[in-house]
Amino acid sequence: MSETPQNPASPDNPLAAYHARTRHRFDAFAEGPGQLDWDAQPAAFRHYAGAQVAQLPLSADRFERPFGDLDVPPAAPVAADATSLGALLALAFGLSAWKSWGPNRWALRCNPSSGNLHPVEAYVLAAGVPGVADGLHHYDPEDHALEGRALVAPAGGRWLAVGLSSAMWREAWKYGERAFRYCQLDVGHAVAALAYAAALLGWEVAPMALPSGTLARLLGLDREEDFPSGRFSFTEDEEPEILLAIRAPGVDAPPAGPALLDWIAPASWHGRPSVIDPSPGYRWPTVDKAARFSRRPADAPPPPRPGFPGLPALPPHPTASGAAQLIRQRRSGQRFDPRHTLPRADFYRLLDAAMPRPRAPFTAQEAAPAIHLLLFAMRVEGLPTGLYLLPRTPGATIPTHLGPPRPAADFAPDCPAHLGLVQLAALGLQEVQRLARSLSCHQDIAATSAFSLGMVADFASLGADGHAYRSLLREAGIVGQVLYLEAEAAGVRGTGIGCFFDDPVHQAFGLAGPRWQSVYHFTVGAPVVDTRIETGPPYPQRQQDNS
């Protein structure tokens, strides 16, 4: 059972203390490793040697349809089986390409990750799904295969769920104490990636509120024989994160928590997890503490399903690009063309898509919306440069000392009224660029783009629920994945930014007090592609079955 945190605004609250401790400041970054040995980077992929391996078909192209059609089901219902499950997992967590430069070679995945370090591991729980053995499987993205961890005898039901965990050391190895933040952002990225992949098939994803201890037992993450406690257990352990029910034609809802444990109890377990890092050079107890205090306790009441504000329906995206194509081509931009101007209609569309609606990926969200956007507008066609605020829920009040806020409709009459976009400060282009660059740890990508933004979370929404801290960070990751794919659909590119100076961001936008806290930054612009880096297919050894 997790310990109960106190008032989130109080410095005695362990999660508020963690967030405060891991802020970057102009005079000092949050605690991290003094140096990195890239030759000793933690293993990017985990395997379970000895588990039964079942390769999945590379079948996503069979279900391709326009990105703009994801809000409506496909003409022919897609049944859950090994073929459709292969498409779901490939587009959610699978590889999208291999990159190489000289002797270096690395994989890219469909789900974004801080530093391309990918702490998230995915597990499939299946019953009665044709072509998939009943039981618990680990998804291996490197080979696009299921590793049978705990198989059970068929018992007559038919349901499907996906569980996520975090191998937090993959992020802590590079980012130190701030790693817990990044792991939760990546869980949000992964949840959204799964929701988009499900929408392509006409399926839905819904979170299941399981206590963290129950989820650990269900996924086999508390098995001492597989994850022994000891000196280096912190590098190998996986933190249980979330269980997501898959709603598909002919598939029932998964059993509730206790019934799931009864279902897995008679299973025989197979496979031993591969080692992530045999010789770590650091340890970050603060990351473990944040995880401990934010777990969902066994006695936690079921959280209410999040409601959605009464926003008008989002119009279908006009792009003719296929959803699978956009998902696989998604990249994080490394450089942007500083001369490019984003059409104003594309800017509004990006913001509108980030508003919470009862559609993918927001239907996979655990809690009510609590993230709002602070914008640095630089090169948006016809939009004055300056600092802007986008409340993501109507009626939300974000007090700021700047202003008075000026509604965008006063100078941009084509701005959709329901966005509630306001200008906080009119600044010249160079001043906005200077601010955007300096506040995002002096990174040029925040200033050479068309616009960049900071996501702020309402910490008053935490109450005494430590797990809500995870939900806030995950919501930011979900919004990030929306911006990633919408940018690709607009012919530009996005990049998530985890490094920013927390309090200076608040000061620049006139936010005071502990209630509003920065959690994630993002930037969108026209990419400048490094032609020195070669791109290869994700599964070159299996190209013959990619149809």
Short mmCIF file of N, CA and C in Angstrom, two decimals, residues 384-500:
data_model
loop_
_atom_site.label_atom_id
_atom_site.label_comp_id
_atom_site.label_asym_id
_atom_site.label_seq_id
_atom_site.Cartn_x
_atom_site.Cartn_y
_atom_site.Cartn_z
N PRO A 384 -0.17 37.94 -34.17
CA PRO A 384 0.88 38.75 -33.53
C PRO A 384 1.77 37.89 -32.64
N THR A 385 3.05 38.16 -32.68
CA THR A 385 3.98 37.42 -31.82
C THR A 385 3.75 37.81 -30.36
N GLY A 386 4.01 36.88 -29.49
CA GLY A 386 3.84 37.16 -28.08
C GLY A 386 3.58 35.91 -27.27
N LEU A 387 3.14 36.12 -26.03
CA LEU A 387 2.82 35.04 -25.10
C LEU A 387 1.31 34.88 -25.03
N TYR A 388 0.85 33.63 -25.10
CA TYR A 388 -0.58 33.34 -25.13
C TYR A 388 -0.90 32.27 -24.08
N LEU A 389 -2.17 32.20 -23.74
CA LEU A 389 -2.69 31.19 -22.82
C LEU A 389 -3.87 30.49 -23.46
N LEU A 390 -3.86 29.15 -23.42
CA LEU A 390 -4.98 28.36 -23.90
C LEU A 390 -5.51 27.50 -22.76
N PRO A 391 -6.59 27.93 -22.09
CA PRO A 391 -7.23 27.03 -21.12
C PRO A 391 -7.89 25.88 -21.88
N ARG A 392 -7.65 24.66 -21.44
CA ARG A 392 -8.19 23.51 -22.19
C ARG A 392 -9.58 23.10 -21.72
N THR A 393 -10.10 23.74 -20.72
CA THR A 393 -11.47 23.49 -20.30
C THR A 393 -12.19 24.82 -20.16
N PRO A 394 -13.38 24.95 -20.74
CA PRO A 394 -14.11 26.22 -20.64
C PRO A 394 -14.35 26.59 -19.18
N GLY A 395 -14.15 27.85 -18.89
CA GLY A 395 -14.37 28.33 -17.53
C GLY A 395 -13.18 28.18 -16.62
N ALA A 396 -12.10 27.52 -17.08
CA ALA A 396 -10.91 27.38 -16.24
C ALA A 396 -10.28 28.75 -16.02
N THR A 397 -9.91 29.02 -14.80
CA THR A 397 -9.29 30.30 -14.45
C THR A 397 -7.85 30.06 -14.06
N ILE A 398 -6.94 30.59 -14.85
CA ILE A 398 -5.51 30.50 -14.56
C ILE A 398 -5.03 31.90 -14.25
N PRO A 399 -4.91 32.26 -12.98
CA PRO A 399 -4.58 33.64 -12.63
C PRO A 399 -3.16 33.99 -13.07
N THR A 400 -3.03 35.13 -13.73
CA THR A 400 -1.72 35.58 -14.19
C THR A 400 -1.59 37.07 -13.93
N HIS A 401 -0.37 37.49 -13.58
CA HIS A 401 -0.10 38.89 -13.32
C HIS A 401 0.10 39.69 -14.61
N LEU A 402 0.17 38.99 -15.75
CA LEU A 402 0.29 39.70 -17.01
C LEU A 402 -1.09 40.13 -17.47
N GLY A 403 -1.09 41.07 -18.37
CA GLY A 403 -2.39 41.39 -18.92
C GLY A 403 -2.76 42.86 -18.76
N PRO A 404 -4.06 43.14 -18.91
CA PRO A 404 -5.15 42.16 -18.90
C PRO A 404 -5.12 41.28 -20.16
N PRO A 405 -5.56 40.00 -20.02
CA PRO A 405 -5.55 39.12 -21.19
C PRO A 405 -6.41 39.70 -22.32
N ARG A 406 -5.93 39.53 -23.52
CA ARG A 406 -6.62 40.06 -24.68
C ARG A 406 -7.15 38.89 -25.51
N PRO A 407 -8.46 38.72 -25.64
CA PRO A 407 -9.00 37.60 -26.42
C PRO A 407 -8.47 37.62 -27.84
N ALA A 408 -8.08 36.45 -28.34
CA ALA A 408 -7.54 36.38 -29.70
C ALA A 408 -8.56 36.84 -30.73
N ALA A 409 -9.84 36.68 -30.42
CA ALA A 409 -10.87 37.10 -31.37
C ALA A 409 -10.83 38.60 -31.64
N ASP A 410 -10.21 39.39 -30.74
CA ASP A 410 -10.11 40.84 -30.96
C ASP A 410 -9.22 41.18 -32.14
N PHE A 411 -8.22 40.36 -32.40
CA PHE A 411 -7.28 40.67 -33.50
C PHE A 411 -7.15 39.52 -34.48
N ALA A 412 -7.82 38.40 -34.22
CA ALA A 412 -7.82 37.26 -35.14
C ALA A 412 -9.24 36.72 -35.19
N PRO A 413 -10.11 37.38 -35.94
CA PRO A 413 -11.53 37.01 -35.91
C PRO A 413 -11.82 35.60 -36.39
N ASP A 414 -10.88 34.96 -37.07
CA ASP A 414 -11.12 33.58 -37.52
C ASP A 414 -10.75 32.55 -36.46
N CYS A 415 -10.26 33.00 -35.30
CA CYS A 415 -9.92 32.05 -34.23
C CYS A 415 -11.21 31.45 -33.67
N PRO A 416 -11.32 30.11 -33.62
CA PRO A 416 -12.54 29.50 -33.08
C PRO A 416 -12.83 30.00 -31.67
N ALA A 417 -14.05 30.46 -31.45
CA ALA A 417 -14.40 31.09 -30.17
C ALA A 417 -14.27 30.11 -29.01
N HIS A 418 -14.54 28.82 -29.25
CA HIS A 418 -14.52 27.86 -28.15
C HIS A 418 -13.12 27.58 -27.64
N LEU A 419 -12.09 28.00 -28.37
CA LEU A 419 -10.72 27.78 -27.90
C LEU A 419 -10.42 28.63 -26.66
N GLY A 420 -10.98 29.80 -26.58
CA GLY A 420 -10.68 30.66 -25.43
C GLY A 420 -9.24 31.14 -25.41
N LEU A 421 -8.59 31.21 -26.57
CA LEU A 421 -7.19 31.64 -26.65
C LEU A 421 -7.08 33.12 -26.33
N VAL A 422 -6.14 33.47 -25.45
CA VAL A 422 -5.93 34.87 -25.09
C VAL A 422 -4.44 35.21 -25.18
N GLN A 423 -4.18 36.45 -25.54
CA GLN A 423 -2.82 36.95 -25.56
C GLN A 423 -2.52 37.59 -24.20
N LEU A 424 -1.42 37.15 -23.59
CA LEU A 424 -1.01 37.70 -22.30
C LEU A 424 -0.04 38.86 -22.44
N ALA A 425 0.79 38.81 -23.48
CA ALA A 425 1.79 39.87 -23.69
C ALA A 425 2.15 39.92 -25.16
N ALA A 426 2.12 41.11 -25.72
CA ALA A 426 2.56 41.32 -27.10
C ALA A 426 4.06 41.61 -27.07
N LEU A 427 4.84 40.76 -27.67
CA LEU A 427 6.30 40.90 -27.69
C LEU A 427 6.80 40.79 -29.11
N GLY A 428 7.93 41.41 -29.39
CA GLY A 428 8.56 41.27 -30.68
C GLY A 428 9.09 39.87 -30.89
N LEU A 429 9.30 39.52 -32.15
CA LEU A 429 9.74 38.17 -32.48
C LEU A 429 11.02 37.79 -31.75
N GLN A 430 12.00 38.65 -31.78
CA GLN A 430 13.28 38.31 -31.16
C GLN A 430 13.14 38.13 -29.65
N GLU A 431 12.27 38.91 -29.02
CA GLU A 431 12.08 38.77 -27.58
C GLU A 431 11.39 37.46 -27.25
N VAL A 432 10.38 37.08 -28.05
CA VAL A 432 9.72 35.79 -27.82
C VAL A 432 10.71 34.65 -28.02
N GLN A 433 11.50 34.75 -29.07
CA GLN A 433 12.50 33.71 -29.32
C GLN A 433 13.49 33.60 -28.17
N ARG A 434 13.92 34.73 -27.68
CA ARG A 434 14.88 34.72 -26.58
C ARG A 434 14.28 34.03 -25.36
N LEU A 435 13.03 34.38 -25.05
CA LEU A 435 12.36 33.75 -23.92
C LEU A 435 12.19 32.25 -24.13
N ALA A 436 11.68 31.87 -25.31
CA ALA A 436 11.41 30.46 -25.57
C ALA A 436 12.69 29.64 -25.48
N ARG A 437 13.76 30.18 -26.05
CA ARG A 437 15.04 29.46 -26.02
C ARG A 437 15.57 29.35 -24.60
N SER A 438 15.61 30.45 -23.90
CA SER A 438 16.23 30.43 -22.57
C SER A 438 15.41 29.60 -21.59
N LEU A 439 14.08 29.65 -21.66
CA LEU A 439 13.26 28.91 -20.71
C LEU A 439 13.26 27.41 -20.96
N SER A 440 13.55 27.01 -22.20
CA SER A 440 13.65 25.58 -22.53
C SER A 440 15.11 25.15 -22.55
N CYS A 441 15.82 25.50 -21.48
CA CYS A 441 17.21 25.09 -21.29
C CYS A 441 18.10 25.50 -22.46
N HIS A 442 17.82 26.69 -23.00
CA HIS A 442 18.67 27.28 -24.04
C HIS A 442 18.70 26.43 -25.31
N GLN A 443 17.61 25.73 -25.61
CA GLN A 443 17.56 24.87 -26.80
C GLN A 443 16.98 25.64 -27.98
N ASP A 444 17.70 25.62 -29.11
CA ASP A 444 17.26 26.36 -30.29
C ASP A 444 15.93 25.87 -30.83
N ILE A 445 15.62 24.57 -30.66
CA ILE A 445 14.38 24.06 -31.24
C ILE A 445 13.14 24.73 -30.65
N ALA A 446 13.27 25.32 -29.47
CA ALA A 446 12.13 26.03 -28.87
C ALA A 446 11.93 27.40 -29.48
N ALA A 447 12.94 27.92 -30.21
CA ALA A 447 12.89 29.29 -30.73
C ALA A 447 12.88 29.36 -32.24
N THR A 448 13.35 28.33 -32.94
CA THR A 448 13.38 28.35 -34.40
C THR A 448 12.12 27.75 -35.00
N SER A 449 11.18 27.31 -34.17
CA SER A 449 9.93 26.72 -34.63
C SER A 449 8.90 27.81 -34.92
N ALA A 450 7.72 27.38 -35.36
CA ALA A 450 6.62 28.33 -35.56
C ALA A 450 6.03 28.76 -34.22
N PHE A 451 5.88 27.80 -33.32
CA PHE A 451 5.45 28.12 -31.96
C PHE A 451 5.94 27.02 -31.03
N SER A 452 6.07 27.37 -29.79
CA SER A 452 6.36 26.38 -28.76
C SER A 452 5.43 26.63 -27.59
N LEU A 453 5.38 25.70 -26.68
CA LEU A 453 4.43 25.84 -25.58
C LEU A 453 4.94 25.12 -24.33
N GLY A 454 4.40 25.55 -23.22
CA GLY A 454 4.62 24.87 -21.96
C GLY A 454 3.28 24.37 -21.43
N MET A 455 3.28 23.18 -20.88
CA MET A 455 2.07 22.63 -20.27
C MET A 455 2.16 22.83 -18.77
N VAL A 456 1.12 23.42 -18.21
CA VAL A 456 1.06 23.62 -16.77
C VAL A 456 -0.09 22.80 -16.20
N ALA A 457 0.17 22.21 -15.04
CA ALA A 457 -0.81 21.35 -14.39
C ALA A 457 -1.36 22.04 -13.16
N ASP A 458 -2.64 21.82 -12.92
CA ASP A 458 -3.30 22.35 -11.74
C ASP A 458 -3.07 21.38 -10.59
N PHE A 459 -2.10 21.69 -9.73
CA PHE A 459 -1.77 20.80 -8.62
C PHE A 459 -2.87 20.77 -7.56
N ALA A 460 -3.81 21.71 -7.62
CA ALA A 460 -4.93 21.64 -6.69
C ALA A 460 -5.80 20.43 -6.96
N SER A 461 -5.70 19.87 -8.18
CA SER A 461 -6.50 18.70 -8.51
C SER A 461 -5.97 17.43 -7.86
N LEU A 462 -4.79 17.49 -7.25
CA LEU A 462 -4.22 16.30 -6.65
C LEU A 462 -4.96 15.88 -5.39
N GLY A 463 -5.37 16.83 -4.59
CA GLY A 463 -5.97 16.48 -3.31
C GLY A 463 -5.00 15.63 -2.50
N ALA A 464 -5.54 14.59 -1.88
CA ALA A 464 -4.69 13.69 -1.09
C ALA A 464 -4.35 12.43 -1.86
N ASP A 465 -4.64 12.42 -3.16
CA ASP A 465 -4.43 11.23 -3.99
C ASP A 465 -3.06 11.30 -4.64
N GLY A 466 -2.12 10.53 -4.14
CA GLY A 466 -0.78 10.54 -4.71
C GLY A 466 -0.75 10.07 -6.14
N HIS A 467 -1.64 9.13 -6.49
CA HIS A 467 -1.65 8.61 -7.86
C HIS A 467 -2.03 9.70 -8.86
N ALA A 468 -2.73 10.72 -8.40
CA ALA A 468 -3.13 11.81 -9.30
C ALA A 468 -1.91 12.54 -9.87
N TYR A 469 -0.78 12.49 -9.16
CA TYR A 469 0.44 13.10 -9.71
C TYR A 469 0.84 12.39 -11.00
N ARG A 470 0.76 11.05 -10.97
CA ARG A 470 1.04 10.32 -12.21
C ARG A 470 0.04 10.71 -13.30
N SER A 471 -1.23 10.83 -12.93
CA SER A 471 -2.25 11.14 -13.93
C SER A 471 -2.01 12.49 -14.60
N LEU A 472 -1.56 13.49 -13.83
CA LEU A 472 -1.26 14.80 -14.42
C LEU A 472 -0.14 14.69 -15.45
N LEU A 473 0.92 14.02 -15.10
CA LEU A 473 2.04 13.88 -16.02
C LEU A 473 1.65 13.07 -17.24
N ARG A 474 0.84 12.03 -17.02
CA ARG A 474 0.40 11.21 -18.16
C ARG A 474 -0.49 12.01 -19.09
N GLU A 475 -1.35 12.86 -18.53
CA GLU A 475 -2.19 13.70 -19.39
C GLU A 475 -1.32 14.58 -20.29
N ALA A 476 -0.24 15.12 -19.73
CA ALA A 476 0.67 15.92 -20.55
C ALA A 476 1.26 15.08 -21.68
N GLY A 477 1.62 13.83 -21.39
CA GLY A 477 2.13 12.96 -22.44
C GLY A 477 1.09 12.66 -23.50
N ILE A 478 -0.17 12.50 -23.08
CA ILE A 478 -1.25 12.27 -24.05
C ILE A 478 -1.39 13.48 -24.96
N VAL A 479 -1.40 14.67 -24.39
CA VAL A 479 -1.48 15.89 -25.21
C VAL A 479 -0.28 15.95 -26.16
N GLY A 480 0.89 15.56 -25.67
CA GLY A 480 2.07 15.57 -26.52
C GLY A 480 1.92 14.68 -27.74
N GLN A 481 1.37 13.48 -27.56
CA GLN A 481 1.19 12.58 -28.70
C GLN A 481 0.17 13.13 -29.68
N VAL A 482 -0.87 13.81 -29.18
CA VAL A 482 -1.82 14.47 -30.08
C VAL A 482 -1.08 15.49 -30.95
N LEU A 483 -0.25 16.31 -30.32
CA LEU A 483 0.48 17.33 -31.07
C LEU A 483 1.46 16.71 -32.05
N TYR A 484 2.10 15.62 -31.65
CA TYR A 484 3.01 14.93 -32.57
C TYR A 484 2.29 14.52 -33.86
N LEU A 485 1.16 13.82 -33.73
CA LEU A 485 0.49 13.30 -34.92
C LEU A 485 -0.20 14.39 -35.71
N GLU A 486 -0.78 15.37 -35.02
CA GLU A 486 -1.42 16.47 -35.74
C GLU A 486 -0.38 17.31 -36.50
N ALA A 487 0.80 17.45 -35.94
CA ALA A 487 1.87 18.16 -36.66
C ALA A 487 2.25 17.42 -37.92
N GLU A 488 2.39 16.10 -37.83
CA GLU A 488 2.71 15.31 -39.02
C GLU A 488 1.62 15.46 -40.07
N ALA A 489 0.35 15.44 -39.63
CA ALA A 489 -0.76 15.58 -40.57
C ALA A 489 -0.75 16.94 -41.25
N ALA A 490 -0.21 17.96 -40.57
CA ALA A 490 -0.14 19.31 -41.14
C ALA A 490 1.11 19.52 -41.99
N GLY A 491 1.95 18.49 -42.10
CA GLY A 491 3.15 18.61 -42.92
C GLY A 491 4.31 19.25 -42.21
N VAL A 492 4.24 19.36 -40.88
CA VAL A 492 5.35 19.89 -40.10
C VAL A 492 5.76 18.82 -39.09
N ARG A 493 6.42 19.21 -38.02
CA ARG A 493 6.93 18.21 -37.07
C ARG A 493 6.95 18.79 -35.67
N GLY A 494 6.77 17.92 -34.69
CA GLY A 494 6.80 18.33 -33.30
C GLY A 494 7.97 17.72 -32.56
N THR A 495 8.25 18.27 -31.42
CA THR A 495 9.28 17.74 -30.52
C THR A 495 8.90 18.03 -29.09
N GLY A 496 8.84 16.98 -28.27
CA GLY A 496 8.64 17.17 -26.85
C GLY A 496 9.93 17.63 -26.19
N ILE A 497 9.82 18.52 -25.23
CA ILE A 497 10.97 19.08 -24.52
C ILE A 497 10.76 18.84 -23.03
N GLY A 498 11.60 18.02 -22.45
CA GLY A 498 11.49 17.75 -21.02
C GLY A 498 12.37 18.65 -20.17
N CYS A 499 13.31 19.34 -20.81
CA CYS A 499 14.23 20.20 -20.07
C CYS A 499 13.76 21.65 -20.18
N PHE A 500 13.37 22.21 -19.06
CA PHE A 500 12.95 23.61 -19.00
C PHE A 500 13.18 24.10 -17.58
#
